[in-house]
Coordinates of C-alpha atoms in Angstrom, one line a residue:
Chain N
M1 CA 27.5 -30.9 5.4
K2 CA 27.6 -27.3 4.3
I3 CA 23.8 -27.5 3.9
K4 CA 23.5 -28.1 7.6
T5 CA 25.3 -24.9 8.3
W6 CA 22.9 -23.0 6.1
L7 CA 20.0 -24.6 7.8
T8 CA 21.2 -23.7 11.2
G9 CA 21.8 -20.1 10.0
L10 CA 18.3 -19.8 8.7
A11 CA 16.9 -21.4 11.9
A12 CA 18.8 -18.7 13.9
A13 CA 17.2 -16.0 11.8
T14 CA 13.8 -17.2 12.7
V15 CA 14.5 -16.4 16.4
L16 CA 14.1 -12.7 15.6
I17 CA 10.8 -11.7 17.1
G18 CA 9.6 -8.2 17.7
G19 CA 8.2 -6.8 21.0
S20 CA 5.8 -3.9 21.2
A21 CA 5.7 -0.8 23.4
W22 CA 4.1 -1.2 26.8
A23 CA 0.7 0.3 27.5
D24 CA -2.3 -0.5 29.6
K25 CA -4.7 -0.3 26.7
T26 CA -4.3 -0.2 23.0
I27 CA -7.0 1.2 20.7
L28 CA -7.1 1.2 17.0
N29 CA -8.5 4.2 15.1
V30 CA -9.3 3.3 11.5
S31 CA -9.5 6.5 9.5
Y32 CA -9.6 7.9 6.0
D33 CA -6.7 9.3 4.0
P34 CA -6.2 13.0 4.8
T35 CA -6.6 12.8 8.6
R36 CA -3.0 11.5 9.1
E37 CA -1.6 14.7 10.4
L38 CA -4.8 15.6 12.4
Y39 CA -4.8 12.3 14.4
Q40 CA -1.0 12.3 14.8
E41 CA -1.4 15.6 16.8
F42 CA -4.7 14.6 18.4
N43 CA -3.5 11.2 19.6
A44 CA -0.6 12.7 21.4
A45 CA -2.9 15.2 23.1
F46 CA -5.5 12.5 24.1
T47 CA -2.9 10.1 25.5
K48 CA -1.7 12.8 27.8
H49 CA -5.3 13.8 28.7
W50 CA -6.3 10.2 29.5
E51 CA -3.2 9.6 31.6
E52 CA -4.1 12.6 33.7
K53 CA -7.8 11.9 33.9
A54 CA -8.0 8.1 34.2
R55 CA -4.4 7.3 35.2
E56 CA -4.2 4.8 32.4
K57 CA -1.6 4.6 29.6
V58 CA -3.3 4.3 26.3
A59 CA -1.6 3.5 23.0
I60 CA -3.4 4.6 19.9
K61 CA -2.7 2.8 16.7
Q62 CA -3.7 4.4 13.3
S63 CA -4.7 3.0 10.0
H64 CA -5.3 5.2 7.0
G65 CA -6.6 4.6 3.5
G66 CA -9.5 5.4 1.2
S67 CA -12.7 5.6 3.4
G68 CA -14.6 3.0 1.5
K69 CA -11.7 0.6 1.5
Q70 CA -11.2 1.2 5.2
A71 CA -14.8 0.4 5.9
R72 CA -14.5 -2.8 3.9
S73 CA -11.5 -3.8 6.0
V74 CA -13.5 -3.3 9.2
I75 CA -16.3 -5.3 7.7
D76 CA -13.8 -8.1 6.9
G77 CA -12.4 -8.1 10.4
L78 CA -10.0 -5.3 11.0
E79 CA -10.5 -4.7 14.7
A80 CA -11.1 -1.0 14.9
D81 CA -12.2 0.3 18.3
V82 CA -13.2 3.6 16.7
V83 CA -13.7 4.6 13.1
T84 CA -13.3 8.1 11.9
L85 CA -14.3 7.9 8.2
A86 CA -15.0 10.4 5.5
L87 CA -18.8 10.0 5.4
A88 CA -21.6 8.5 7.4
N89 CA -22.5 6.1 4.6
D90 CA -19.3 4.1 5.1
I91 CA -20.1 3.6 8.8
D92 CA -23.7 2.7 7.8
A93 CA -22.1 0.0 5.6
I94 CA -20.3 -1.4 8.7
A95 CA -23.5 -1.4 10.7
E96 CA -25.5 -3.0 7.9
K97 CA -23.1 -5.6 6.5
A98 CA -21.2 -6.7 9.6
K99 CA -23.7 -5.6 12.4
L100 CA -20.7 -4.4 14.5
L101 CA -22.6 -1.3 15.7
P102 CA -26.4 -0.5 15.9
D103 CA -28.1 1.3 13.0
G104 CA -28.8 4.4 15.1
W105 CA -25.1 5.1 15.7
Q106 CA -25.2 8.6 14.3
K107 CA -27.5 9.9 17.0
R108 CA -25.0 8.9 19.8
L109 CA -22.7 11.9 19.5
A110 CA -23.3 15.6 19.0
H111 CA -23.7 17.2 15.6
N112 CA -24.8 13.9 14.0
S113 CA -21.4 12.3 15.1
T114 CA -19.5 14.9 13.1
P115 CA -17.0 16.7 15.3
Y116 CA -15.5 18.7 12.4
T117 CA -16.6 19.4 8.8
S118 CA -14.9 20.3 5.7
T119 CA -15.8 21.1 2.1
I120 CA -14.5 20.6 -1.4
V121 CA -12.4 23.1 -3.1
L122 CA -10.3 23.3 -6.3
L123 CA -6.5 23.3 -6.1
V124 CA -4.7 24.7 -9.1
R125 CA -1.1 25.4 -10.0
K126 CA 0.4 28.8 -9.1
G127 CA -0.9 31.6 -11.3
N128 CA -3.9 29.5 -12.3
P129 CA -2.6 28.9 -15.9
K130 CA -5.9 27.4 -17.1
N131 CA -7.9 30.2 -15.6
I132 CA -10.1 28.0 -13.5
K133 CA -12.8 29.9 -11.5
D134 CA -15.6 27.5 -10.9
W135 CA -17.0 24.0 -11.5
N136 CA -17.9 24.6 -15.1
D137 CA -14.3 25.2 -16.0
L138 CA -13.5 21.6 -15.1
A139 CA -15.7 20.3 -18.0
R140 CA -13.9 22.4 -20.6
P141 CA -12.0 20.5 -23.2
G142 CA -8.3 20.5 -22.6
V143 CA -8.5 20.8 -18.8
S144 CA -7.0 17.8 -17.0
V145 CA -8.8 17.1 -13.7
I146 CA -7.5 15.0 -10.8
T147 CA -10.0 13.3 -8.4
P148 CA -9.9 9.9 -6.6
N149 CA -12.2 7.0 -7.4
P150 CA -15.7 7.4 -5.8
K151 CA -15.9 3.6 -5.4
T152 CA -13.1 3.5 -2.8
S153 CA -12.6 7.1 -1.7
G154 CA -15.0 9.1 0.5
G155 CA -13.6 12.4 -0.6
A156 CA -14.2 11.5 -4.2
R157 CA -17.9 10.9 -3.4
W158 CA -18.2 14.4 -1.9
N159 CA -16.4 15.7 -5.0
Y160 CA -18.8 14.0 -7.3
L161 CA -21.9 15.2 -5.5
A162 CA -20.7 18.8 -5.3
A163 CA -20.1 18.8 -9.0
W164 CA -23.5 17.2 -9.6
E165 CA -25.4 19.7 -7.5
Y166 CA -23.6 22.6 -9.2
G167 CA -24.6 21.1 -12.6
K168 CA -28.2 20.7 -11.5
R169 CA -28.5 24.3 -10.1
T170 CA -26.7 25.8 -13.1
Y171 CA -28.2 23.9 -16.0
G172 CA -31.6 23.1 -14.6
D173 CA -32.2 19.4 -13.9
D174 CA -30.6 16.0 -13.1
A175 CA -30.3 15.1 -16.8
Q176 CA -28.3 18.2 -17.5
A177 CA -26.3 17.6 -14.3
K178 CA -25.4 14.1 -15.5
E179 CA -24.2 15.5 -18.8
F180 CA -22.1 18.1 -17.1
V181 CA -20.5 15.5 -14.7
T182 CA -19.9 13.1 -17.7
K183 CA -17.9 15.9 -19.4
L184 CA -16.0 16.5 -16.2
Y185 CA -15.0 12.9 -15.7
K186 CA -13.9 12.7 -19.4
N187 CA -11.2 15.1 -18.3
V188 CA -9.9 12.8 -15.5
P189 CA -6.8 10.9 -16.6
V190 CA -6.4 8.8 -13.5
L191 CA -8.5 7.7 -10.6
D192 CA -6.5 7.0 -7.5
S193 CA -8.0 4.8 -4.7
G194 CA -7.8 7.5 -2.0
A195 CA -7.6 11.2 -1.6
R196 CA -3.9 11.1 -0.5
G197 CA -3.0 9.1 -3.6
S198 CA -4.6 11.8 -5.8
T199 CA -2.8 14.6 -3.9
T200 CA 0.5 12.8 -4.6
T201 CA -0.5 12.4 -8.3
F202 CA -1.3 16.1 -8.6
V203 CA 1.4 17.6 -6.3
E204 CA 4.3 15.3 -6.6
R205 CA 4.0 13.7 -10.0
G206 CA 2.7 17.0 -11.5
I207 CA -0.2 15.4 -13.4
G208 CA -3.4 17.5 -14.1
D209 CA -4.4 21.2 -14.2
V210 CA -6.8 21.1 -11.3
F211 CA -7.3 18.9 -8.3
I212 CA -10.8 18.5 -6.7
S213 CA -9.8 18.2 -3.1
W214 CA -10.8 18.2 0.5
E215 CA -10.3 21.8 1.7
N216 CA -8.1 20.5 4.5
E217 CA -6.0 18.4 2.1
A218 CA -5.6 21.5 -0.2
F219 CA -4.4 23.6 2.7
L220 CA -2.1 20.9 3.9
A221 CA -0.5 20.5 0.4
I222 CA 0.2 24.2 0.4
R223 CA 1.6 24.1 3.9
E224 CA 3.8 21.1 3.2
L225 CA 5.0 22.0 -0.3
G226 CA 5.1 25.7 -0.4
P227 CA 2.6 28.5 -1.2
N228 CA 4.5 29.4 -4.3
K229 CA 3.4 26.3 -6.1
F230 CA -0.3 26.0 -5.7
E231 CA -3.4 28.1 -5.0
I232 CA -6.9 27.3 -3.8
I233 CA -9.9 28.3 -5.9
A234 CA -13.1 28.5 -3.9
P235 CA -16.0 27.5 -6.2
S236 CA -19.3 29.4 -6.2
I237 CA -21.0 26.6 -4.4
S238 CA -19.8 23.4 -2.7
I239 CA -20.9 20.7 -0.4
L240 CA -20.7 20.6 3.4
A241 CA -18.6 17.5 3.9
E242 CA -19.5 15.8 7.2
P243 CA -16.9 13.1 8.2
S244 CA -18.4 10.9 10.9
V245 CA -17.0 9.1 13.9
A246 CA -18.2 6.1 15.8
V247 CA -17.2 3.5 18.4
I248 CA -17.4 0.0 17.1
D249 CA -19.4 -1.7 19.8
K250 CA -18.7 -5.3 19.2
V251 CA -14.9 -4.7 19.1
V252 CA -14.7 -2.6 22.3
D253 CA -17.0 -5.0 24.2
K254 CA -14.7 -7.9 23.3
K255 CA -11.5 -5.9 24.0
G256 CA -12.8 -4.1 27.1
T257 CA -11.9 -0.7 25.7
C258 CA -15.4 0.8 25.7
Q259 CA -14.7 3.5 28.2
V260 CA -11.5 4.8 26.6
A261 CA -12.8 4.6 23.1
E262 CA -15.9 6.7 24.0
A263 CA -13.7 9.2 25.8
Y264 CA -11.5 9.4 22.7
L265 CA -14.3 10.5 20.5
Q266 CA -15.8 12.8 23.2
H267 CA -12.4 14.5 23.4
L268 CA -12.7 15.4 19.7
Y269 CA -15.5 17.7 20.7
S270 CA -13.5 19.3 23.6
E271 CA -12.0 22.7 23.2
Q272 CA -8.5 21.1 22.8
G273 CA -9.8 18.6 20.2
Q274 CA -11.6 21.4 18.2
E275 CA -8.5 23.6 18.3
I276 CA -6.4 20.7 16.9
A277 CA -8.9 20.1 14.2
A278 CA -8.9 23.8 13.2
R279 CA -5.2 23.9 13.2
N280 CA -5.2 21.0 10.7
F281 CA -7.7 23.0 8.5
Y282 CA -10.9 21.2 9.4
R283 CA -13.9 23.4 10.1
P284 CA -14.7 22.9 13.9
A285 CA -18.2 22.1 15.0
N286 CA -17.8 24.2 18.2
A287 CA -19.1 27.7 17.4
R288 CA -16.5 29.5 19.6
V289 CA -13.5 27.8 18.1
A290 CA -15.0 28.1 14.6
A291 CA -15.3 31.9 15.1
K292 CA -11.7 32.1 16.2
Y293 CA -10.4 30.3 13.0
A294 CA -13.0 31.8 10.7
N295 CA -10.5 33.9 8.8
Q296 CA -8.6 30.8 7.9
F297 CA -11.3 29.4 5.5
P298 CA -12.6 30.9 2.3
S299 CA -16.3 31.7 2.5
I300 CA -18.2 29.4 0.2
K301 CA -21.9 28.8 -0.2
L302 CA -22.3 25.4 1.3
F303 CA -25.3 23.0 0.8
R304 CA -26.0 19.8 2.9
I305 CA -26.3 16.4 1.4
D306 CA -29.6 15.8 3.3
D307 CA -31.2 18.8 1.5
A308 CA -29.8 18.3 -2.0
F309 CA -29.8 14.5 -2.2
G310 CA -32.1 13.3 0.6
G311 CA -29.2 11.8 2.7
W312 CA -26.4 9.4 2.0
K313 CA -28.6 6.3 1.6
N314 CA -30.4 7.8 -1.4
A315 CA -27.2 9.4 -2.9
H316 CA -25.4 6.2 -2.6
K317 CA -28.1 4.1 -4.2
L318 CA -28.5 6.6 -7.1
H319 CA -24.9 7.4 -7.8
F320 CA -22.4 5.0 -6.4
A321 CA -24.0 1.6 -6.1
D322 CA -23.3 -0.9 -8.9
G323 CA -25.0 0.4 -12.0
G324 CA -25.4 3.9 -10.5
T325 CA -24.8 7.1 -12.4
F326 CA -21.0 6.9 -11.8
D327 CA -20.8 3.5 -13.4
Q328 CA -22.9 4.8 -16.3
I329 CA -20.8 7.8 -17.0
Y330 CA -17.4 6.2 -16.4
Q331 CA -17.9 3.2 -18.6
K332 CA -18.7 5.3 -21.7
Chain G
M1 CA 47.3 5.3 -48.3
T2 CA 43.6 4.9 -48.0
V3 CA 43.4 2.8 -51.2
I4 CA 45.8 0.3 -49.6
A5 CA 44.2 0.5 -46.2
L6 CA 40.7 -0.5 -47.4
P7 CA 41.5 -4.0 -48.6
V8 CA 43.5 -4.7 -45.5
S9 CA 40.6 -3.9 -43.2
S10 CA 38.2 -5.9 -45.3
L11 CA 40.6 -8.9 -45.2
A12 CA 40.8 -8.7 -41.5
H13 CA 37.0 -8.6 -41.5
R14 CA 36.7 -11.7 -43.5
A15 CA 39.0 -13.5 -41.2
R16 CA 36.4 -13.5 -38.5
P17 CA 33.1 -14.0 -40.2
T18 CA 31.0 -14.4 -37.0
E19 CA 31.8 -10.8 -35.9
E20 CA 29.7 -7.8 -36.7
P21 CA 31.2 -4.5 -37.9
V22 CA 32.6 -2.3 -35.1
W23 CA 29.9 0.3 -35.3
V24 CA 27.1 -2.2 -35.0
R25 CA 28.8 -3.7 -31.9
W26 CA 29.3 -0.3 -30.3
T27 CA 25.8 0.9 -31.1
L28 CA 24.3 -2.2 -29.5
I29 CA 26.5 -2.0 -26.5
G30 CA 25.8 1.7 -26.2
L31 CA 22.1 1.2 -26.4
A32 CA 22.1 -1.5 -23.8
L33 CA 24.2 0.6 -21.5
A34 CA 22.1 3.7 -22.0
F35 CA 18.9 1.7 -21.3
L36 CA 20.4 0.2 -18.1
T37 CA 21.6 3.6 -17.0
L38 CA 18.3 5.3 -17.6
F39 CA 16.1 2.7 -16.1
L40 CA 18.2 1.0 -13.5
F41 CA 21.2 3.0 -12.3
V42 CA 19.7 6.5 -12.2
P43 CA 16.6 5.4 -10.2
L44 CA 18.8 3.4 -7.9
I45 CA 21.2 6.3 -7.3
S46 CA 18.4 8.7 -6.9
V47 CA 16.9 6.5 -4.1
F48 CA 20.1 6.9 -2.1
Y49 CA 20.5 10.6 -3.1
E50 CA 17.0 11.5 -1.9
A51 CA 17.5 9.4 1.2
L52 CA 20.7 11.3 2.2
K53 CA 19.6 14.7 0.9
K54 CA 18.8 16.0 4.3
G55 CA 21.8 14.5 5.9
W56 CA 22.8 11.4 8.0
A57 CA 20.9 12.5 11.1
V58 CA 17.5 12.5 9.2
Y59 CA 18.5 9.2 7.6
I60 CA 19.3 7.5 10.9
A61 CA 16.2 9.0 12.6
A62 CA 14.0 7.7 9.8
I63 CA 15.2 4.1 10.1
T64 CA 15.4 4.0 13.9
E65 CA 12.0 5.6 14.5
P66 CA 9.6 3.1 16.4
D67 CA 7.3 2.5 13.4
A68 CA 10.2 1.9 11.1
V69 CA 11.8 -0.5 13.6
S70 CA 8.5 -2.4 13.9
A71 CA 8.2 -2.6 10.1
I72 CA 11.8 -3.9 9.9
Q73 CA 11.0 -6.5 12.6
L74 CA 7.8 -7.6 10.9
T75 CA 9.5 -7.9 7.5
L76 CA 12.3 -10.0 9.0
T77 CA 9.9 -12.2 10.9
A78 CA 7.7 -12.8 7.8
A79 CA 10.8 -13.7 5.8
A80 CA 12.3 -15.8 8.6
I81 CA 9.1 -17.9 8.7
A82 CA 8.4 -18.0 5.0
V83 CA 11.9 -18.8 3.6
P84 CA 12.6 -21.9 5.8
L85 CA 9.1 -23.3 5.1
N86 CA 9.6 -22.8 1.4
L87 CA 13.0 -24.3 1.6
I88 CA 11.6 -27.5 3.0
F89 CA 8.7 -27.5 0.6
G90 CA 10.8 -26.6 -2.3
I91 CA 13.3 -29.4 -1.7
A92 CA 10.5 -31.9 -1.1
A93 CA 8.6 -30.9 -4.2
A94 CA 11.6 -30.7 -6.5
W95 CA 12.9 -34.1 -5.2
A96 CA 9.5 -35.7 -5.8
I97 CA 9.0 -34.1 -9.2
A98 CA 12.6 -34.6 -10.6
K99 CA 13.4 -38.0 -9.2
F100 CA 10.1 -39.9 -9.2
E101 CA 7.2 -40.7 -11.5
F102 CA 3.7 -40.5 -10.0
L103 CA 0.1 -39.7 -10.8
G104 CA -0.7 -36.0 -10.8
K105 CA 2.9 -34.8 -11.3
N106 CA 1.9 -32.3 -13.9
L107 CA -0.8 -31.0 -11.7
L108 CA 1.6 -30.4 -8.8
T109 CA 4.0 -28.6 -11.2
T110 CA 1.2 -26.4 -12.3
F111 CA 0.2 -25.6 -8.7
I112 CA 3.7 -24.6 -7.8
D113 CA 3.6 -22.1 -10.7
L114 CA 0.3 -20.7 -9.6
P115 CA 1.6 -17.9 -7.4
F116 CA 3.7 -16.7 -10.4
S117 CA 0.7 -16.4 -12.6
V118 CA -1.8 -15.0 -10.1
S119 CA -1.7 -11.3 -9.4
P120 CA -0.5 -10.7 -5.8
V121 CA -3.6 -8.6 -5.1
V122 CA -5.8 -11.6 -5.9
S123 CA -3.8 -13.9 -3.7
G124 CA -4.3 -11.4 -0.9
L125 CA -8.0 -11.3 -1.5
I126 CA -8.2 -15.1 -1.4
Y127 CA -7.1 -14.9 2.2
V128 CA -9.6 -12.2 3.0
L129 CA -12.3 -14.4 1.5
V130 CA -11.3 -17.4 3.6
F131 CA -10.3 -15.8 6.9
G132 CA -12.2 -12.5 6.8
L133 CA -15.0 -11.8 9.2
Q134 CA -17.5 -12.4 6.4
G135 CA -15.5 -15.2 4.9
W136 CA -15.7 -19.0 5.3
L137 CA -13.7 -19.4 8.5
G138 CA -14.1 -15.8 9.8
P139 CA -17.0 -16.3 12.3
W140 CA -15.3 -19.4 13.8
L141 CA -12.0 -17.6 14.1
A142 CA -13.6 -14.6 15.7
E143 CA -15.4 -16.8 18.2
H144 CA -12.1 -18.4 19.3
D145 CA -10.3 -15.0 19.2
I146 CA -7.8 -16.1 16.6
K147 CA -6.7 -13.3 14.3
V148 CA -5.3 -14.2 10.9
I149 CA -5.8 -11.4 8.5
F150 CA -5.1 -7.8 9.6
A151 CA -2.5 -9.4 11.9
V152 CA 0.9 -11.0 11.6
P153 CA -0.3 -14.6 10.6
G154 CA -2.1 -13.2 7.6
I155 CA 1.0 -11.3 6.5
V156 CA 3.2 -14.5 6.9
L157 CA 0.6 -16.5 5.0
A158 CA 0.5 -14.0 2.1
T159 CA 4.3 -13.9 2.0
I160 CA 4.5 -17.7 1.9
F161 CA 2.0 -17.9 -0.9
V162 CA 3.8 -15.5 -3.2
T163 CA 7.2 -17.0 -2.6
V164 CA 6.3 -20.7 -3.0
P165 CA 7.7 -21.2 -6.5
F166 CA 11.1 -19.7 -6.1
I167 CA 13.1 -22.5 -4.6
A168 CA 11.1 -25.4 -6.2
R169 CA 11.4 -23.8 -9.7
E170 CA 15.1 -23.3 -9.3
L171 CA 15.7 -26.9 -8.2
I172 CA 13.4 -28.9 -10.5
P173 CA 15.3 -28.3 -13.9
L174 CA 18.6 -28.8 -12.1
M175 CA 17.6 -32.0 -10.5
Q176 CA 16.0 -33.3 -13.7
S177 CA 19.1 -32.6 -15.7
Q178 CA 21.2 -34.5 -13.2
G179 CA 19.1 -37.6 -13.6
T180 CA 18.9 -40.4 -11.0
E181 CA 22.1 -42.3 -11.8
E182 CA 24.0 -41.1 -8.7
E183 CA 21.1 -41.9 -6.4
E184 CA 20.8 -45.3 -8.0
A185 CA 24.5 -45.9 -7.3
A186 CA 24.0 -44.8 -3.7
V187 CA 21.1 -47.3 -3.3
V188 CA 23.3 -50.1 -4.7
L189 CA 26.0 -49.1 -2.2
G190 CA 23.5 -49.4 0.6
A191 CA 22.6 -45.8 1.4
R192 CA 19.2 -45.1 3.0
G193 CA 16.7 -42.3 2.0
W194 CA 17.9 -39.5 4.2
Q195 CA 21.6 -40.4 3.5
I196 CA 20.9 -40.2 -0.2
L197 CA 19.2 -36.8 0.2
F198 CA 21.9 -35.2 2.3
R199 CA 25.0 -36.9 0.8
V200 CA 24.1 -37.1 -2.9
T201 CA 21.1 -35.1 -4.0
L202 CA 21.5 -31.9 -2.0
P203 CA 25.3 -31.4 -2.5
N204 CA 24.7 -31.7 -6.2
V205 CA 22.2 -28.9 -6.3
K206 CA 23.7 -26.7 -3.5
W207 CA 24.4 -23.6 -5.6
G208 CA 21.0 -23.7 -7.2
L209 CA 19.4 -24.2 -3.8
L210 CA 21.3 -21.2 -2.3
Y211 CA 20.4 -19.1 -5.4
G212 CA 16.7 -20.0 -5.0
T213 CA 16.8 -19.2 -1.3
I214 CA 18.2 -15.8 -1.9
L215 CA 15.6 -14.9 -4.5
C216 CA 12.9 -16.3 -2.3
N217 CA 14.1 -14.1 0.6
A218 CA 14.3 -11.0 -1.6
R219 CA 10.8 -11.4 -2.7
A220 CA 9.6 -12.2 0.8
M221 CA 11.0 -9.0 2.1
G222 CA 9.9 -6.9 -0.9
E223 CA 6.4 -8.2 -1.4
F224 CA 3.8 -5.4 -1.6
G225 CA 0.5 -6.3 -3.2
A226 CA -0.7 -9.4 -1.4
V227 CA 0.6 -8.1 2.0
S228 CA -1.1 -4.8 1.4
V229 CA -4.5 -6.5 1.1
V230 CA -4.2 -8.5 4.3
S231 CA -2.3 -6.0 6.4
G232 CA -4.9 -3.5 7.5
H233 CA -2.1 -0.9 7.5
I234 CA -1.9 -0.5 11.3
R235 CA 1.2 1.5 12.0
G236 CA 3.6 -0.1 14.4
S237 CA 2.0 -3.5 14.1
T238 CA 1.0 -4.7 10.7
N239 CA 3.1 -2.5 8.4
T240 CA 6.0 -4.2 6.5
L241 CA 8.9 -2.3 5.1
P242 CA 7.4 -1.8 1.6
L243 CA 4.1 -0.6 3.1
H244 CA 5.9 1.7 5.5
V245 CA 7.7 3.3 2.5
E246 CA 4.3 4.0 0.9
I247 CA 2.9 5.5 4.0
L248 CA 5.9 7.8 4.5
Y249 CA 5.8 8.9 0.9
N250 CA 2.1 9.7 1.2
E251 CA 2.7 11.8 4.2
Y252 CA 5.1 14.2 2.4
N253 CA 7.9 12.6 4.4
F254 CA 10.1 12.1 1.3
A255 CA 13.5 11.9 2.9
A256 CA 12.3 9.2 5.4
A257 CA 10.4 7.3 2.6
F258 CA 13.6 7.1 0.6
A259 CA 15.7 6.3 3.6
V260 CA 13.5 3.2 4.3
A261 CA 13.4 2.5 0.5
S262 CA 17.2 2.5 0.5
L263 CA 17.2 -0.3 3.0
L264 CA 15.2 -2.3 0.5
A265 CA 17.5 -1.2 -2.3
M266 CA 20.5 -2.4 -0.3
L267 CA 18.8 -5.7 0.2
A268 CA 18.5 -5.9 -3.6
L269 CA 22.2 -5.0 -4.0
V270 CA 23.3 -7.6 -1.5
T271 CA 21.1 -10.2 -3.3
L272 CA 22.7 -9.3 -6.6
A273 CA 26.2 -9.5 -5.2
L274 CA 25.5 -12.9 -3.6
K275 CA 23.9 -14.1 -6.8
T276 CA 27.0 -13.1 -8.8
L277 CA 29.2 -14.7 -6.3
I278 CA 27.3 -17.9 -6.4
E279 CA 27.2 -18.0 -10.2
S280 CA 31.0 -17.6 -10.4
K281 CA 31.5 -20.3 -7.8
N282 CA 29.1 -22.5 -9.8
M283 CA 31.1 -22.0 -13.0
Q284 CA 34.4 -22.8 -11.2
N285 CA 32.7 -25.9 -9.9
D286 CA 31.6 -27.0 -13.4
K287 CA 35.1 -26.4 -14.8
G288 CA 36.6 -28.4 -11.9
K289 CA 34.3 -31.3 -12.7
N290 CA 35.0 -31.3 -16.4
R291 CA 38.7 -31.5 -15.9

C-alpha cells in the first residue's frame, strides 16, 4: 500500500510543466562560439527597435557552439530562422546538404553577407614569458599552443589558414607551409571543439603558452579577466576573417517569420548594429563606424581567403575535408 | 619496563589473529580518507564556496533568472516523464526476468544493460540519425510539423534511454534471490496476477525499488552527454540544468555557473542521504525478519 503512495507522489511530480514568456514572434539565431556577448547586447537593441518600428514583440532565442557543429545541427533539423556563423563555408554546407536556402545566399546582403569582420591574433600570458612575436615562434619546440579543432570550429579553420599562408609566404611554397603547420600542431596539447572551449582551456585552466584566437575573443578575455593577466601579440600577417550571416528560407517560410528575420540581419548593418559590433571588438563593415573605433584594433597586414586560397570551397576541399592536409598532419 | 611490555603486546596481538597491526590499519584508513577528501569533499565544498563567493544576492539571482528557471523546469519535466516510465518498465522487466522462464530472456537482459555500455554521446547521435532532418523519420516528421530532436521530446527520449537500466538492474537480482515460493503460495491461496504483484512481489522489493528510483532520478537530472547532442542548446527552451552550467561557465559567469551547479550538487547530497536512510531501514528490516 505504501507503493501506491509513492506512485501518486511521482504522478504528482509529472504535473510540473513549464510555460514560456509571451511574445508575438520568436526567432532563433544559431551562432558560433564567441558571439555570445555580441548578440546578447544586439538582441536587446533589436527587440526594442522592432517594437517601435513594427509594433510587434519579438523574442530572440540564441544557440551557441562550434560553427561547424552548429551548421550540422541546422542540417539535422535545428530550426534556425537566421544563422550567424564563423565562415561562409558552414552556411554553404547548409545550402548544399539540406537545401534550406539557395546557393547564392551570400549575394543577398551587403559586403558578401558579412556585417562585421575580425582577424586572428596571438594571446599570451602577461610579460610574454616565451617571447612570442610572430607565427614562427609557435612552431618552436617547447612552446605549447592552444587552438580549437578545425573539424568543428570555424575559428580554428581561420587559425589554420592564417598559419598556412604565413608559412607559404615566409618559407616559399605549399610544401614548406605544410611542414611549418605540422610543427605548429605538434605543439598543440588539446583540441577543443569550439573557440570558447579553447579560451577556457587557456584562460581558466591555465594550459598552454599561446592561444591562437579570434581578435574579439582575445579582447573579451582581457576585458573579462583583467589586463594584468594576458596580452595580445599582433602577428606580422593574418587573415581577414569574414563571419557570414543568412536567413534560413525554408524555416522562416514555414514559421512566417521572414520579415522579422530579414530585418534582424539588416539591423546588424545599421549604425546601431555596427556600434554594438565594434564595442564587442568586431571590426565593423561600415566605414564611418570603423574609423571611429580604429584605435581599438592593432594594425595587422590582412589577406583575404579569396586571394590566398581561392575561396572557401577550395580551402575546405584541400585542407579540412576528410583526408585533407589537416587529417594528414594531425594523424602523424 | 620495555622488556616486559613487549611480550605483553605481542600476546595481545596473537589473541586476535584476524587483525592487522595498528599502523597498517591507520595508514589504510588515512589513505582512504585523504583520497576521499582530495577527490570528493574538496571539490564539493569548492562548488558551494565558488557559488556563494559573491554573496547570496548573486546566488539567488543566478538561480531565479529566466533561463535558469526554464532549465530547472525542463530538467524536472524530463525527469518527471522518464522516471515513472522507467519505473513501470523496470518492474515489468524485472518481474518477467526474475519470476518466469521464456525464450530470449538473456537477450532482454543484455538489451537492458545496453545504455550502461554505450557512450551517452552515441545514444544521442542515434536519435539524431533516426529523427534528424536527414535521418530516417526526419522528412516525414518535418512534413507533419512534429519536432523531436532539438526540442523537449528529444531530450525526454534521450533521458529515458540513458536511465533505462537503473530500476530494472536494481530489482532483478533482488527478485531472483527471493525466488518464487511466496508467489506460488499466493496462487495456491487464490490470489490473482495483480494481487500477487501488489501484495507479495512489490512489498518484498520495496526498498530496492525506491533505491533504484532515486538513482534513476539522479541520473535523469544529471545527464549531460546524450542530452547535449539532441538539445540544440537553445537558451530558455532546450537547455537542461547541466547544459546551463556549461553555458554559464563558458561565458565567464563563474559565480552563476557554480550557483546552478550547487543545485545539482544538492540533488546529489539529497540522493545520498535518502540512499543511506533506505539502506539502514533495509538492514533493520532484515534483522526484524531474522528474529
